[in-house]
Coordinates of N, CA and C and ligand atoms in Angstrom, one line a residue:
M1 N -17.3 -5.8 -14.4 CA -16.8 -5.0 -13.2 C -18.0 -4.2 -12.7
T2 N -18.7 -4.7 -11.6 CA -19.8 -3.9 -11.2 C -19.3 -2.8 -10.2
L3 N -20.2 -1.8 -9.9 CA -19.8 -0.8 -9.0 C -19.6 -1.3 -7.6
S4 N -20.4 -2.3 -7.3 CA -20.3 -3.0 -5.9 C -19.0 -3.6 -5.8
T5 N -18.5 -4.3 -6.8 CA -17.1 -4.9 -6.7 C -16.0 -3.8 -6.6
L6 N -16.2 -2.7 -7.4 CA -15.3 -1.6 -7.3 C -15.2 -1.1 -5.9
V7 N -16.4 -0.8 -5.3 CA -16.4 -0.3 -3.9 C -15.8 -1.2 -2.9
A8 N -16.2 -2.5 -3.1 CA -15.6 -3.5 -2.1 C -14.1 -3.6 -2.3
A9 N -13.6 -3.5 -3.5 CA -12.2 -3.7 -3.7 C -11.4 -2.4 -3.1
F10 N -12.0 -1.3 -3.4 CA -11.3 0.0 -2.9 C -11.4 0.0 -1.3
W11 N -12.5 -0.4 -0.8 CA -12.7 -0.4 0.7 C -11.7 -1.4 1.3
A12 N -11.6 -2.6 0.7 CA -10.8 -3.6 1.3 C -9.3 -3.2 1.2
M13 N -9.0 -2.4 0.2 CA -7.6 -2.1 0.0 C -7.1 -0.8 0.7
L14 N -8.1 0.0 1.2 CA -7.7 1.2 1.8 C -6.6 1.1 2.9
P15 N -6.7 0.0 3.8 CA -5.7 -0.2 4.8 C -4.3 -0.5 4.2
A16 N -4.3 -0.8 2.9 CA -3.0 -1.0 2.3 C -2.6 0.2 1.4
Y17 N -3.6 1.0 1.0 CA -3.3 2.2 0.2 C -2.8 3.3 1.1
L18 N -3.5 3.6 2.1 CA -3.1 4.8 2.9 C -1.7 4.7 3.6
P19 N -1.2 3.5 3.9 CA 0.2 3.5 4.4 C 1.2 4.1 3.5
N20 N 1.0 4.0 2.2 CA 2.0 4.6 1.3 C 1.9 6.1 1.3
N21 N 0.6 6.6 1.4 CA 0.4 8.0 1.5 C 1.0 8.6 2.8
A22 N 0.8 7.8 3.9 CA 1.3 8.2 5.2 C 2.8 8.2 5.2
A23 N 3.4 7.3 4.5 CA 4.9 7.2 4.5 C 5.5 8.4 3.8
V24 N 4.7 8.9 2.8 CA 5.2 10.1 2.1 C 5.1 11.3 3.0
L25 N 4.0 11.4 3.7 CA 3.7 12.5 4.6 C 4.6 12.5 5.8
F26 N 4.8 11.4 6.4 CA 5.5 11.3 7.7 C 6.9 10.7 7.7
G27 N 7.3 10.2 6.5 CA 8.6 9.5 6.3 C 9.8 10.4 6.5
G28 N 11.0 9.8 6.3 CA 12.2 10.5 6.5 C 13.0 10.0 7.7
G29 N 14.1 10.6 7.9 CA 15.0 10.1 9.1 C 15.8 8.9 8.7
S30 N 16.1 8.1 9.8 CA 17.1 7.0 9.6 C 16.6 6.0 8.6
P31 N 17.4 5.7 7.6 CA 17.0 4.6 6.6 C 17.1 3.2 7.3
I32 N 16.1 2.4 6.8 CA 16.1 1.0 7.4 C 17.4 0.3 7.2
D33 N 18.0 0.5 6.0 CA 19.2 -0.3 5.7 C 20.5 0.3 6.4
G34 N 20.3 1.5 7.2 CA 21.4 2.0 7.9 C 22.6 2.4 7.0
G35 N 22.3 2.6 5.7 CA 23.3 3.0 4.8 C 24.1 1.8 4.2
R36 N 23.7 0.6 4.6 CA 24.5 -0.6 4.2 C 24.4 -0.8 2.7
E37 N 25.5 -1.4 2.1 CA 25.5 -1.7 0.6 C 25.7 -3.1 0.4
W38 N 25.4 -3.6 -0.8 CA 25.6 -5.0 -1.2 C 26.1 -4.9 -2.7
N39 N 27.3 -5.4 -2.9 CA 28.0 -5.2 -4.2 C 28.0 -3.8 -4.7
G40 N 28.3 -2.9 -3.7 CA 28.4 -1.5 -4.1 C 27.1 -0.7 -4.4
K41 N 26.0 -1.4 -4.1 CA 24.7 -0.7 -4.2 C 24.0 -0.8 -2.9
R42 N 23.2 0.3 -2.5 CA 22.5 0.3 -1.3 C 21.6 -0.9 -1.2
L43 N 21.3 -1.4 0.0 CA 20.4 -2.5 0.2 C 19.0 -2.0 -0.2
L44 N 18.6 -0.9 0.4 CA 17.2 -0.3 0.1 C 17.3 1.1 -0.4
G45 N 18.1 1.9 0.2 CA 18.2 3.3 -0.1 C 17.5 4.2 0.9
D46 N 17.7 5.5 0.8 CA 17.2 6.5 1.8 C 15.7 6.6 1.7
G47 N 15.1 6.0 0.7 CA 13.6 6.2 0.6 C 12.8 5.2 1.4
K48 N 13.5 4.4 2.2 CA 12.8 3.4 3.1 C 13.3 3.7 4.5
T49 N 12.5 4.4 5.3 CA 12.9 4.8 6.6 C 12.1 4.2 7.7
W50 N 12.6 4.1 8.9 CA 11.9 3.5 10.0 C 10.6 4.3 10.3
R51 N 10.8 5.6 10.2 CA 9.6 6.5 10.6 C 8.5 6.3 9.6
G52 N 8.8 6.3 8.3 CA 7.8 6.1 7.3 C 7.1 4.8 7.4
T53 N 7.9 3.8 7.7 CA 7.3 2.4 7.8 C 6.4 2.3 9.0
A54 N 6.9 2.9 10.1 CA 6.0 2.8 11.3 C 4.8 3.6 11.1
A55 N 4.9 4.8 10.5 CA 3.7 5.6 10.3 C 2.7 4.9 9.3
G56 N 3.3 4.3 8.3 CA 2.4 3.6 7.4 C 1.6 2.4 8.0
I57 N 2.3 1.7 8.9 CA 1.6 0.6 9.6 C 0.6 1.1 10.5
L58 N 0.9 2.2 11.2 CA -0.1 2.7 12.2 C -1.3 3.3 11.4
V59 N -1.0 4.1 10.4 CA -2.1 4.7 9.7 C -3.0 3.6 9.0
G60 N -2.4 2.6 8.4 CA -3.2 1.6 7.8 C -4.0 0.8 8.8
T61 N -3.5 0.5 9.9 CA -4.2 -0.2 10.9 C -5.4 0.6 11.5
L62 N -5.1 1.9 11.7 CA -6.2 2.8 12.2 C -7.2 3.0 11.1
T63 N -6.8 3.0 9.9 CA -7.8 3.1 8.8 C -8.8 2.0 8.8
A64 N -8.3 0.8 9.0 CA -9.1 -0.4 9.1 C -10.1 -0.3 10.3
C65 N -9.6 0.1 11.4 CA -10.5 0.3 12.6 C -11.6 1.3 12.3
G66 N -11.2 2.4 11.6 CA -12.2 3.4 11.3 C -13.2 2.9 10.3
L67 N -12.7 2.1 9.3 CA -13.7 1.6 8.3 C -14.6 0.6 9.0
N68 N -14.2 -0.1 10.0 CA -15.1 -1.0 10.7 C -16.2 -0.2 11.4
R69 N -15.9 1.0 11.9 CA -16.9 1.8 12.6 C -17.9 2.4 11.5
V70 N -17.3 2.8 10.4 CA -18.2 3.3 9.3 C -19.1 2.2 8.8
A71 N -18.6 1.0 8.6 CA -19.4 -0.1 8.1 C -20.5 -0.4 9.1
A72 N -20.2 -0.4 10.4 CA -21.2 -0.7 11.4 C -22.3 0.4 11.4
A73 N -21.9 1.6 11.2 CA -22.8 2.8 11.2 C -23.8 2.8 10.0
V74 N -23.3 2.3 8.9 CA -24.2 2.3 7.7 C -24.8 1.0 7.4
E75 N -24.5 0.0 8.3 CA -25.1 -1.4 8.1 C -26.6 -1.3 7.9
G76 N -27.1 -1.9 6.9 CA -28.6 -2.0 6.7 C -29.0 -0.8 5.8
R77 N -28.1 0.2 5.7 CA -28.6 1.4 4.9 C -27.9 1.4 3.5
T78 N -27.1 0.4 3.2 CA -26.4 0.4 1.9 C -26.4 -1.1 1.4
S79 N -26.5 -1.2 0.1 CA -26.5 -2.5 -0.5 C -25.1 -3.0 -0.7
W80 N -24.1 -2.1 -0.5 CA -22.7 -2.5 -0.8 C -22.2 -3.4 0.3
S81 N -21.4 -4.4 -0.1 CA -20.8 -5.3 0.9 C -19.5 -4.6 1.3
L82 N -19.5 -4.1 2.6 CA -18.3 -3.4 3.1 C -17.6 -4.3 4.1
P83 N -16.5 -4.9 3.7 CA -15.8 -5.9 4.5 C -15.4 -5.3 5.9
R84 N -15.5 -6.1 6.9 CA -15.0 -5.7 8.2 C -13.6 -6.3 8.3
F85 N -12.7 -5.6 9.1 CA -11.3 -6.0 9.2 C -11.0 -6.5 10.6
P86 N -10.7 -7.8 10.8 CA -10.2 -8.3 12.1 C -8.8 -7.6 12.3
L87 N -8.4 -7.4 13.5 CA -7.2 -6.7 13.8 C -6.0 -7.3 13.1
R88 N -5.9 -8.6 13.1 CA -4.7 -9.2 12.5 C -4.7 -8.9 10.9
A89 N -5.9 -8.9 10.3 CA -5.9 -8.6 8.9 C -5.6 -7.1 8.7
S90 N -6.0 -6.2 9.6 CA -5.7 -4.8 9.5 C -4.2 -4.6 9.5
V91 N -3.5 -5.2 10.5 CA -2.1 -5.0 10.6 C -1.4 -5.7 9.4
A92 N -1.9 -6.8 9.0 CA -1.2 -7.5 7.9 C -1.3 -6.7 6.6
L93 N -2.5 -6.1 6.3 CA -2.6 -5.3 5.1 C -1.6 -4.1 5.1
A94 N -1.6 -3.4 6.3 CA -0.7 -2.3 6.4 C 0.8 -2.6 6.4
A95 N 1.1 -3.6 7.2 CA 2.5 -4.0 7.3 C 3.0 -4.7 6.0
G96 N 2.1 -5.5 5.4 CA 2.4 -6.1 4.1 C 2.6 -5.1 3.0
A97 N 1.8 -4.0 3.0 CA 2.0 -3.0 2.0 C 3.4 -2.4 2.2
M98 N 3.8 -2.1 3.4 CA 5.1 -1.5 3.7 C 6.2 -2.5 3.3
L99 N 6.0 -3.8 3.6 CA 7.0 -4.8 3.4 C 7.2 -5.0 1.8
G100 N 6.0 -5.0 1.1 CA 6.1 -5.2 -0.3 C 6.8 -4.0 -1.0
D101 N 6.6 -2.8 -0.4 CA 7.3 -1.6 -1.0 C 8.8 -1.7 -0.7
I102 N 9.1 -2.2 0.5 CA 10.5 -2.4 0.8 C 11.2 -3.4 -0.1
V103 N 10.5 -4.5 -0.3 CA 11.1 -5.5 -1.3 C 11.2 -4.9 -2.7
G104 N 10.3 -4.1 -3.0 CA 10.4 -3.4 -4.3 C 11.6 -2.5 -4.4
S105 N 11.9 -1.8 -3.3 CA 13.1 -1.0 -3.3 C 14.4 -1.8 -3.4
F106 N 14.3 -3.0 -2.6 CA 15.5 -3.9 -2.7 C 15.8 -4.3 -4.1
L107 N 14.7 -4.7 -4.8 CA 14.9 -5.2 -6.2 C 15.3 -4.0 -7.1
K108 N 14.8 -2.8 -6.9 CA 15.2 -1.7 -7.7 C 16.7 -1.4 -7.5
R109 N 17.2 -1.5 -6.3 CA 18.6 -1.2 -6.0 C 19.5 -2.3 -6.7
R110 N 19.0 -3.6 -6.7 CA 19.7 -4.7 -7.3 C 19.9 -4.5 -8.8
T111 N 18.9 -3.8 -9.4 CA 19.0 -3.6 -10.9 C 19.6 -2.3 -11.2
G112 N 20.3 -1.7 -10.2 CA 21.1 -0.5 -10.4 C 20.3 0.8 -10.4
R113 N 18.9 0.7 -10.1 CA 18.1 2.0 -10.1 C 18.4 2.7 -8.8
T114 N 18.6 4.0 -9.0 CA 18.9 4.8 -7.8 C 17.6 5.1 -7.1
R115 N 17.7 5.7 -5.9 CA 16.5 6.0 -5.2 C 15.6 7.0 -5.9
G116 N 14.3 6.7 -6.0 CA 13.4 7.6 -6.7 C 13.3 7.2 -8.2
A117 N 14.1 6.3 -8.7 CA 14.0 5.9 -10.1 C 12.7 5.2 -10.3
M118 N 12.2 5.3 -11.5 CA 10.9 4.7 -11.9 C 11.1 3.2 -12.2
A119 N 10.1 2.4 -11.7 CA 10.1 1.0 -12.1 C 8.7 0.7 -12.4
P120 N 8.2 1.0 -13.6 CA 6.8 0.8 -14.0 C 6.3 -0.7 -13.7
G121 N 5.2 -0.8 -13.1 CA 4.6 -2.1 -12.7 C 5.0 -2.4 -11.3
L122 N 6.4 -2.4 -11.0 CA 6.8 -2.7 -9.7 C 6.4 -1.7 -8.7
D123 N 6.6 -0.4 -9.1 CA 6.2 0.7 -8.2 C 4.7 0.6 -7.8
Q124 N 3.9 0.2 -8.8 CA 2.4 0.3 -8.6 C 1.9 -1.0 -7.9
L125 N 2.6 -2.1 -7.9 CA 2.0 -3.3 -7.4 C 2.9 -4.0 -6.4
D126 N 4.0 -3.5 -6.0 CA 4.9 -4.2 -5.0 C 4.1 -4.3 -3.7
F127 N 3.5 -3.1 -3.3 CA 2.9 -3.1 -2.0 C 1.6 -3.9 -2.0
V128 N 0.9 -4.0 -3.2 CA -0.3 -4.8 -3.3 C 0.1 -6.3 -3.0
A129 N 1.2 -6.7 -3.7 CA 1.6 -8.1 -3.5 C 1.9 -8.4 -2.0
G130 N 2.6 -7.5 -1.4 CA 3.0 -7.7 0.0 C 1.8 -7.7 0.9
A131 N 0.8 -6.8 0.7 CA -0.4 -6.7 1.5 C -1.2 -7.9 1.4
L132 N -1.5 -8.3 0.1 CA -2.4 -9.5 -0.1 C -1.7 -10.8 0.4
A133 N -0.4 -10.9 0.2 CA 0.3 -12.1 0.6 C 0.3 -12.3 2.2
L134 N 0.6 -11.2 2.9 CA 0.6 -11.2 4.3 C -0.8 -11.4 4.9
A135 N -1.8 -10.8 4.3 CA -3.2 -10.9 4.8 C -3.6 -12.4 4.6
R136 N -3.2 -12.9 3.5 CA -3.6 -14.3 3.2 C -3.0 -15.3 4.2
L137 N -1.7 -14.9 4.6 CA -1.0 -15.8 5.5 C -1.6 -15.8 6.9
V138 N -1.9 -14.5 7.4 CA -2.3 -14.4 8.8 C -3.8 -14.5 9.0
A139 N -4.6 -14.3 7.9 CA -6.0 -14.4 8.1 C -6.6 -15.1 6.9
P140 N -6.3 -16.4 6.6 CA -6.7 -17.0 5.4 C -8.2 -17.1 5.1
N141 N -9.0 -17.3 6.2 CA -10.4 -17.4 5.9 C -11.0 -16.1 5.6
W142 N -10.6 -15.0 6.3 CA -11.1 -13.7 6.1 C -10.6 -13.3 4.7
F143 N -9.4 -13.6 4.3 CA -8.8 -13.2 3.0 C -9.7 -13.8 1.9
Q144 N -10.0 -15.1 2.0 CA -10.7 -15.8 1.0 C -12.1 -15.2 0.8
K145 N -12.8 -14.8 1.9 CA -14.1 -14.2 1.8 C -14.0 -12.8 1.2
T146 N -13.0 -12.1 1.5 CA -12.9 -10.6 1.2 C -12.3 -10.4 -0.2
F147 N -11.2 -11.2 -0.5 CA -10.5 -11.0 -1.8 C -10.9 -12.1 -2.7
T148 N -12.1 -12.0 -3.2 CA -12.5 -13.0 -4.2 C -11.8 -12.7 -5.5
R149 N -11.9 -13.7 -6.4 CA -11.1 -13.5 -7.7 C -11.5 -12.2 -8.4
P150 N -12.8 -11.9 -8.5 CA -13.2 -10.6 -9.2 C -12.6 -9.4 -8.4
T151 N -12.6 -9.5 -7.1 CA -12.1 -8.4 -6.3 C -10.6 -8.2 -6.6
V152 N -9.9 -9.3 -6.6 CA -8.4 -9.2 -6.8 C -8.2 -8.7 -8.3
A153 N -9.0 -9.1 -9.2 CA -8.9 -8.6 -10.6 C -9.1 -7.1 -10.6
V154 N -10.1 -6.6 -9.9 CA -10.3 -5.2 -9.9 C -9.1 -4.4 -9.2
V155 N -8.6 -5.0 -8.1 CA -7.5 -4.4 -7.4 C -6.3 -4.3 -8.4
L156 N -6.0 -5.3 -9.1 CA -4.8 -5.3 -10.0 C -5.0 -4.3 -11.2
V157 N -6.2 -4.1 -11.6 CA -6.5 -3.1 -12.7 C -6.5 -1.7 -12.2
V158 N -7.2 -1.5 -11.1 CA -7.5 -0.1 -10.6 C -6.3 0.5 -9.8
T159 N -5.6 -0.3 -9.1 CA -4.5 0.2 -8.2 C -3.5 1.0 -9.0
P160 N -3.0 0.5 -10.2 CA -2.0 1.3 -10.9 C -2.5 2.7 -11.3
L161 N -3.8 2.7 -11.6 CA -4.4 4.0 -12.0 C -4.4 5.0 -10.8
L162 N -4.9 4.4 -9.7 CA -4.9 5.2 -8.4 C -3.5 5.6 -8.0
H163 N -2.6 4.7 -8.2 CA -1.2 5.0 -7.8 C -0.6 6.1 -8.6
V164 N -0.8 6.1 -9.9 CA -0.3 7.2 -10.8 C -1.0 8.5 -10.4
G165 N -2.3 8.4 -10.3 CA -3.1 9.6 -10.0 C -2.6 10.3 -8.7
T166 N -2.5 9.5 -7.6 CA -2.1 10.1 -6.3 C -0.6 10.6 -6.4
N167 N 0.2 9.8 -7.1 CA 1.6 10.3 -7.2 C 1.7 11.6 -7.9
V168 N 1.0 11.7 -9.0 CA 1.0 13.0 -9.8 C 0.4 14.1 -8.9
G169 N -0.7 13.8 -8.2 CA -1.3 14.8 -7.3 C -0.3 15.2 -6.2
A170 N 0.4 14.2 -5.6 CA 1.3 14.6 -4.6 C 2.5 15.4 -5.1
Y171 N 2.9 15.0 -6.3 CA 4.1 15.8 -7.0 C 3.7 17.2 -7.2
L172 N 2.4 17.4 -7.8 CA 2.0 18.8 -8.1 C 1.8 19.6 -6.8
L173 N 1.6 18.9 -5.7 CA 1.4 19.6 -4.4 C 2.8 19.7 -3.7
G174 N 3.8 19.2 -4.4 CA 5.2 19.4 -3.8 C 5.5 18.4 -2.6
L175 N 4.6 17.3 -2.6 CA 4.8 16.3 -1.5 C 5.8 15.2 -1.9
K176 N 6.1 15.1 -3.2 CA 7.0 14.1 -3.7 C 7.9 14.8 -4.7
D177 N 9.2 14.3 -4.8 CA 10.2 14.9 -5.8 C 9.9 14.4 -7.2
E178 N 9.2 13.3 -7.3 CA 8.9 12.9 -8.7 C 7.5 12.4 -8.8
P179 N 6.9 12.5 -9.9 CA 5.4 12.1 -10.1 C 5.2 10.6 -10.2
W180 N 6.1 9.8 -9.6 CA 5.8 8.3 -9.7 C 6.2 7.6 -8.4
Ligands
LIG201 C1 -7.1 8.6 -8.4 C2 -6.9 9.6 -9.4 C3 -7.0 9.2 -10.9 C4 -6.5 10.8 -9.1 C5 -6.3 11.0 -7.6 C6 -5.9 12.4 -7.4 C7 -5.7 12.5 -5.9 C8 -6.5 11.8 -4.9 C9 -4.7 13.3 -5.5 C10 -4.4 13.3 -4.0 C11 -2.9 13.6 -3.8 C12 -2.7 13.7 -2.3 C13 -2.2 15.0 -1.8 C14 -3.0 12.7 -1.6 C15 -2.8 12.8 -0.1 C16 -2.0 11.6 0.4 C17 -0.6 11.6 -0.2 C18 0.5 12.3 0.4 C19 -0.4 10.9 -1.4 C20 1.0 10.7 -1.8 O1 1.2 9.3 -1.9 C21 1.5 8.9 -3.3 C22 1.7 7.5 -3.3 C23 3.0 7.0 -2.5 O2 3.1 5.7 -2.8 P1 4.6 5.2 -3.3 O3 5.5 5.4 -2.2 O4 4.4 3.7 -3.6 O5 4.9 6.0 -4.5 O6 0.6 6.8 -2.9 C24 0.4 5.7 -3.7 C25 -1.1 5.5 -4.0 C26 -1.6 4.3 -3.6 C27 -1.0 3.4 -2.6 C28 -2.9 3.8 -4.1 C29 -3.9 4.9 -4.2 C30 -4.2 5.6 -2.9 C31 -5.4 6.1 -2.6 C32 -6.6 6.0 -3.5 C33 -5.6 6.7 -1.3 C34 -5.7 8.2 -1.6 C35 -6.6 8.7 -0.4 C36 -6.6 10.0 -0.2 C37 -6.0 10.9 -1.1 C38 -7.4 10.4 1.0 C39 -8.9 10.0 0.8 C40 -9.2 9.1 1.9 C41 -10.2 8.2 1.8 C42 -10.7 7.4 3.0 C43 -10.9 7.9 0.5
CTP202 N1 8.9 2.7 4.1 C1 8.9 4.0 3.6 C2 8.3 4.2 2.4 C3 8.4 5.5 1.9 N2 8.9 6.5 2.6 C4 8.9 8.0 2.2 O1 8.0 8.1 1.1 C5 8.7 8.6 -0.1 C6 8.1 8.0 -1.3 O2 8.1 6.6 -1.3 P1 8.7 5.7 -2.5 O3 8.2 6.4 -3.8 O4 8.3 4.3 -2.3 O5 10.3 5.9 -2.3 P2 11.4 6.4 -3.4 O6 11.9 7.6 -2.7 O7 10.8 6.5 -4.7 O8 12.5 5.3 -3.2 P3 12.6 3.9 -4.0 O9 13.3 4.2 -5.3 O10 13.3 3.0 -3.1 O11 11.2 3.5 -4.3 C7 10.1 8.2 0.2 O12 11.0 9.0 -0.6 C8 10.3 8.4 1.7 O13 10.5 9.8 1.9 C9 9.5 6.3 3.9 O14 10.0 7.2 4.5 N3 9.5 5.0 4.4
MG203 MG1 9.0 6.0 -5.6

């Protein structure tokens, strides 16, 4: 795991990382499932809101646009490979992260976990699966160039660490009711 692969993986994943942070900061309001239940359990729960999802997609897409400008500004001055994000890849990473997180919540409700309950592994990787799957679907050539096997391996190892770290950080700052 070289530093260059670490940087490329983190860079490529930022448009999928920051949507989760944005949803924490700007989320709330009407739940996506409208309070609907299935077999006596909520479809998604109050933790998945329209505002949080929209904020996440917007912030993730804007993050990718900003990273493209940073990459252009430092081009030639760094040996690191800083991927550029086509618009459809940007939106796919951000929307896929939100969609993956929503599917994670759907599965958590089906297993009887209440909103905010811990689901180790699922909590840390549901949004990664959604982001990578949607990006691969809508921008296959870009995806293949950007998410090489080593990069995906780094993403799968490093993301849970970052996820736990930022959740604990947000909990300590009073931004989340639980540190996961
Ligand atoms: C990484 C380690 C070991 C320690 C990190 C400590 C740290 C960075 C604490 C910051 C906490 C904080 C206040 C962050 C601000 C954003 C925020 C409100 C985070 C809360 O979100 C937590 C969580 C929500 O996801 P969930 O709904 O699925 O539970 O976020 C999940 C984390 C990820 C999706 C992956 C990790 C995310 C990042 C590395 C992005 C963090 C980026 C920033 C804190 C801003 C820095 C910006 C750039 C461009 C580097
Ligand atoms: N699509 C989303 C995702 C997250 N959030 C906000 O971000 C917080 C943290 O997200 P997460 O940990 O994924 O939700 P939980 O509250 O833990 O709910 P669940 O058990 O369904 O994961 C949520 O409580 C909610 O306030 C939101 O509004 N909309
Ligand atoms: Mg949670």
